[in-house]
Coordinates of C-alpha atoms and ligand atoms in Angstrom, one line a residue:
M1 CA 0.0 0.0 0.1
R2 CA 1.3 3.5 -0.9
L3 CA -0.1 6.2 1.4
I4 CA 0.6 9.9 2.1
F5 CA -0.4 11.5 5.5
V6 CA -1.2 15.1 5.5
G7 CA -2.3 17.1 8.4
P8 CA -1.4 20.1 10.6
P9 CA 1.7 19.9 13.1
G10 CA 0.7 17.7 16.0
A11 CA -2.3 16.1 14.2
G12 CA -0.9 12.7 15.2
K13 CA 0.6 11.7 11.8
G14 CA 3.7 10.3 13.4
T15 CA 1.9 8.7 16.1
Q16 CA -0.6 6.9 13.7
C17 CA 2.1 6.0 11.2
A18 CA 4.2 4.3 13.9
R19 CA 1.1 2.1 14.7
L20 CA 0.4 1.4 10.9
T21 CA 3.9 0.7 9.8
S22 CA 4.1 -2.7 11.7
R23 CA 0.6 -3.4 11.0
L24 CA 0.9 -3.1 7.2
D25 CA 4.6 -4.1 7.2
I26 CA 5.6 -1.1 5.0
P27 CA 8.2 1.6 5.7
H28 CA 7.3 4.9 7.6
I29 CA 9.1 7.8 5.8
S30 CA 8.9 11.0 7.6
T31 CA 10.8 13.9 6.3
G32 CA 10.8 15.6 9.6
D33 CA 12.6 12.6 11.2
M34 CA 15.0 12.6 8.2
F35 CA 15.9 16.2 8.8
R36 CA 16.3 15.6 12.5
A37 CA 18.6 12.7 11.7
A38 CA 20.7 15.1 9.5
V39 CA 20.8 17.7 12.1
K40 CA 22.1 15.3 14.8
R41 CA 24.8 14.2 12.3
G42 CA 25.7 17.9 11.6
T43 CA 25.6 17.5 7.7
P44 CA 25.5 20.4 5.5
M45 CA 21.7 19.6 4.9
G46 CA 21.0 19.3 8.6
V47 CA 22.7 22.7 9.4
L48 CA 20.4 24.3 6.5
A49 CA 17.2 22.5 7.8
K50 CA 17.8 23.2 11.5
K51 CA 17.5 27.1 10.8
A52 CA 14.2 26.6 8.9
M53 CA 12.8 24.1 11.4
D54 CA 13.6 26.1 14.5
A55 CA 11.7 29.1 12.9
G56 CA 8.8 26.9 12.0
E57 CA 9.3 27.3 8.4
L58 CA 9.5 24.8 5.6
V59 CA 12.8 23.6 4.3
G60 CA 13.3 24.6 0.6
D61 CA 11.4 22.4 -1.9
D62 CA 14.5 21.3 -3.9
I63 CA 16.3 20.0 -0.8
V64 CA 13.3 18.0 0.3
I65 CA 12.5 16.7 -3.2
G66 CA 16.2 15.3 -3.7
M67 CA 16.1 13.7 -0.2
V68 CA 12.7 11.9 -1.0
R69 CA 13.8 10.9 -4.5
E70 CA 16.8 9.2 -3.0
R71 CA 14.7 7.4 -0.3
L72 CA 12.1 6.2 -2.7
G73 CA 14.9 4.5 -4.8
E74 CA 15.6 2.2 -2.0
E75 CA 14.7 -1.5 -1.9
D76 CA 12.2 -1.6 0.9
V77 CA 10.0 0.9 -0.7
Q78 CA 9.0 -1.8 -3.3
R79 CA 6.5 -3.2 -0.7
G80 CA 4.9 0.2 -0.3
F81 CA 5.3 3.1 2.1
L82 CA 3.7 5.6 4.5
L83 CA 4.9 9.0 3.5
D84 CA 4.6 11.5 6.7
G85 CA 5.0 15.1 6.1
F86 CA 5.7 14.9 2.4
P87 CA 4.5 16.3 0.1
R88 CA 3.9 19.8 1.9
T89 CA 3.7 22.2 -1.0
I90 CA 2.1 21.9 -4.5
P91 CA 5.7 21.8 -6.2
Q92 CA 6.5 18.7 -3.9
A93 CA 3.2 17.0 -4.9
E94 CA 4.0 17.6 -8.6
A95 CA 7.5 16.5 -8.2
L96 CA 6.2 13.2 -6.3
E97 CA 3.6 12.7 -9.1
Q98 CA 6.4 12.7 -11.6
L99 CA 8.7 10.4 -9.6
L100 CA 6.0 7.9 -9.1
A101 CA 5.3 7.8 -12.7
E102 CA 8.9 7.3 -13.4
L103 CA 8.9 4.4 -10.9
S104 CA 5.8 3.0 -12.3
L105 CA 4.2 3.3 -8.9
K106 CA 0.6 4.3 -8.1
L107 CA -0.7 6.0 -4.9
D108 CA -3.4 4.2 -3.0
A109 CA -4.7 7.3 -0.9
V110 CA -3.8 10.6 0.7
I111 CA -5.1 10.5 4.3
L112 CA -5.9 14.0 5.7
L113 CA -5.8 13.9 9.6
E114 CA -8.1 16.7 10.6
V115 CA -7.5 18.5 14.1
P116 CA -8.6 22.0 14.8
D117 CA -5.9 24.5 15.5
D118 CA -7.0 25.2 19.2
L119 CA -6.0 21.5 20.0
I120 CA -2.7 21.7 18.3
V121 CA -0.7 23.9 20.7
E122 CA -1.4 21.6 23.7
R123 CA -0.6 18.5 21.8
I124 CA 2.8 19.9 20.5
V125 CA 4.0 21.6 23.8
G126 CA 3.4 18.4 25.7
R127 CA 5.1 16.1 23.4
R128 CA 8.3 14.3 24.5
S129 CA 10.3 11.7 22.6
D130 CA 12.6 8.8 23.8
P131 CA 16.0 9.0 22.0
E132 CA 16.7 5.4 22.7
T133 CA 13.5 3.8 21.2
G134 CA 12.2 6.6 19.1
R135 CA 8.8 6.3 20.7
I136 CA 6.7 9.5 21.0
Y137 CA 4.9 10.4 24.5
H138 CA 2.6 13.2 25.5
L139 CA 2.9 14.3 29.1
K140 CA -0.8 14.4 29.5
F141 CA -2.4 12.1 26.9
D142 CA 0.2 9.5 26.6
P143 CA 2.3 9.8 29.8
P144 CA 5.8 8.2 29.7
P145 CA 6.9 5.7 32.4
P146 CA 8.6 7.6 35.3
E147 CA 11.8 5.6 35.1
I148 CA 12.6 7.1 31.5
A149 CA 11.6 10.6 32.4
D150 CA 15.2 11.9 32.6
R151 CA 16.1 10.9 29.1
L152 CA 13.1 12.3 27.3
K153 CA 13.7 14.9 24.6
H154 CA 11.6 18.0 23.8
R155 CA 11.9 19.0 20.2
S156 CA 13.4 22.6 19.6
D157 CA 10.7 23.5 17.3
D158 CA 8.0 22.4 19.9
T159 CA 7.7 26.0 21.3
E160 CA 4.4 27.8 21.2
D161 CA 5.9 30.5 18.9
A162 CA 7.4 27.9 16.6
V163 CA 4.1 26.0 16.5
R164 CA 2.2 29.2 15.5
S165 CA 4.6 29.6 12.6
R166 CA 4.2 25.8 11.6
L167 CA 0.5 26.3 11.6
K168 CA 0.6 29.2 9.5
A169 CA 2.9 27.5 7.0
Y170 CA 0.4 24.6 7.0
H171 CA -2.6 26.8 6.2
D172 CA -0.6 28.9 3.5
Q173 CA 1.5 26.2 1.8
T174 CA 0.2 22.7 2.7
A175 CA -3.5 23.2 2.8
P176 CA -3.7 23.7 -1.1
L177 CA -2.9 20.0 -1.2
I178 CA -6.4 19.2 -0.2
P179 CA -8.0 20.5 -3.6
F180 CA -5.0 19.1 -5.4
Y181 CA -5.6 15.6 -4.2
E182 CA -9.4 15.9 -4.1
Q183 CA -9.3 16.6 -7.8
R184 CA -7.6 13.3 -8.1
D185 CA -10.1 11.5 -6.0
A186 CA -7.3 10.3 -3.8
L187 CA -8.2 12.3 -0.5
R188 CA -9.6 10.5 2.5
R189 CA -10.6 12.6 5.3
V190 CA -10.0 11.2 8.9
D191 CA -11.0 12.7 12.1
G192 CA -8.0 13.2 14.2
V193 CA -9.9 14.3 17.4
G194 CA -10.3 11.6 20.1
S195 CA -8.2 8.9 21.8
M196 CA -5.2 7.6 19.7
D197 CA -7.0 4.1 19.6
E198 CA -10.2 5.8 18.3
V199 CA -8.1 7.6 15.5
T200 CA -6.3 4.2 14.6
A201 CA -9.6 2.5 14.3
R202 CA -11.0 5.3 12.0
L203 CA -7.8 5.0 9.9
V204 CA -8.1 1.2 9.6
D205 CA -11.7 1.5 8.5
A206 CA -10.9 4.4 6.0
L207 CA -8.3 2.1 4.5
S208 CA -10.2 -1.1 4.3
Ligands
AP5_1 P1 7.5 17.2 11.0 O1 8.4 16.4 12.0 O2 6.8 16.6 9.8 O3 6.6 18.0 11.8 P2 5.0 18.2 11.6 O4 4.5 18.1 10.5 O5 4.9 19.6 12.2 O6 4.3 17.3 12.5 P3 4.8 16.8 13.9 O7 5.8 15.8 13.9 O8 4.9 18.0 14.8 O9 3.3 16.2 14.5 P4 2.6 14.8 14.1 O10 1.3 15.1 13.3 O11 3.5 13.8 13.7 O12 2.1 14.7 15.5 P5 2.5 13.5 16.6 O13 2.0 12.1 16.2 O14 4.1 13.6 17.1 O15 8.4 18.4 10.5 C1 9.2 19.2 11.2 C2 9.8 20.3 10.4 O16 10.7 19.8 9.3 C3 8.9 21.2 9.5 O17 8.3 22.4 10.4 C4 9.7 21.7 8.4 O18 10.7 22.7 8.8 C5 10.6 20.4 8.2 N1 10.1 19.6 7.2 C6 9.5 18.3 7.2 N2 9.0 17.8 6.1 C7 9.1 19.0 5.2 C8 8.8 18.9 3.9 N3 7.9 18.0 3.1 N4 8.9 20.3 3.2 C9 9.5 21.2 3.9 N5 9.9 21.2 5.1 C10 9.6 20.2 5.7 O19 1.6 13.9 17.9 C11 1.9 15.2 18.5 C12 1.7 15.0 20.1 O20 0.3 14.8 20.3 C13 2.4 13.8 20.6 O21 2.9 14.1 21.9 C14 1.4 12.7 20.7 O22 1.7 11.8 21.8 C15 0.1 13.4 20.9 N6 -1.0 12.8 20.3 C16 -1.1 12.2 19.1 N7 -2.4 11.7 18.8 C17 -3.1 12.2 19.8 C18 -4.5 12.1 20.2 N8 -5.3 11.4 19.3 N9 -5.1 12.7 21.4 C19 -4.1 13.2 22.2 N10 -2.7 13.5 21.9 C20 -2.2 12.9 20.8

């Protein structure tokens, strides 16, 4: 299955993709995670990306498209993929369409995870991740076990200011993907409000 996940920051894309990747046995490709790995390694791309990410802005299309092109050329993608956070602009969506045509691959669906802006800030500011397992927690909605509390990380772009810029970038640059994929009859809307299990059940239903 080849799926794209679109939705505002903090909608639960990463949380739900982590659940579906094992269920569907296909790789979870998150451009945000790829940039964070590049930042950690201190690569030139990581240095460039960090500046944009901390400001809550998008990284340039050429950089993202090049990175995804390379990733989609890898062997494991033959089984399918969950693309999380890409595409995020119309030029990225057009580039993906061209790339998939070159690879003779077809998209199955674009999942739009819908969560209103007023719930986003609380979700983002309370997010923590475990650097040892990559598992995402939320201090209130999905609390981590106390014994790992000391090693949990708070993303540098998970501040209230950066979230507001990220939401603006979403509405200005990413929301135009909704009519883009509606016109292609690919868009499936899934309500992202409710418990994580409820959202997973809706997703499974939408995909069946
Ligand atoms: P990226 O990492 O993709 O960030 P994002 O899209 O802003 O999404 P998030 O990871 O913040 O949220 P999510 O939807 O995955 O939510 P999560 O499941 O963690 O991108 C970061 C940056 O990289 C961008 O700002 C940009 O600079 C750059 N970038 C990446 N891709 C790019 C691209 N294609 N083009 C250009 N630039 C790009 O959940 C959030 C929290 O809520 C967690 O704590 C979770 O536990 C909790 N939660 C989840 N579900 C629920 C629920 N149902 N109820 C209550 N809490 C919940």
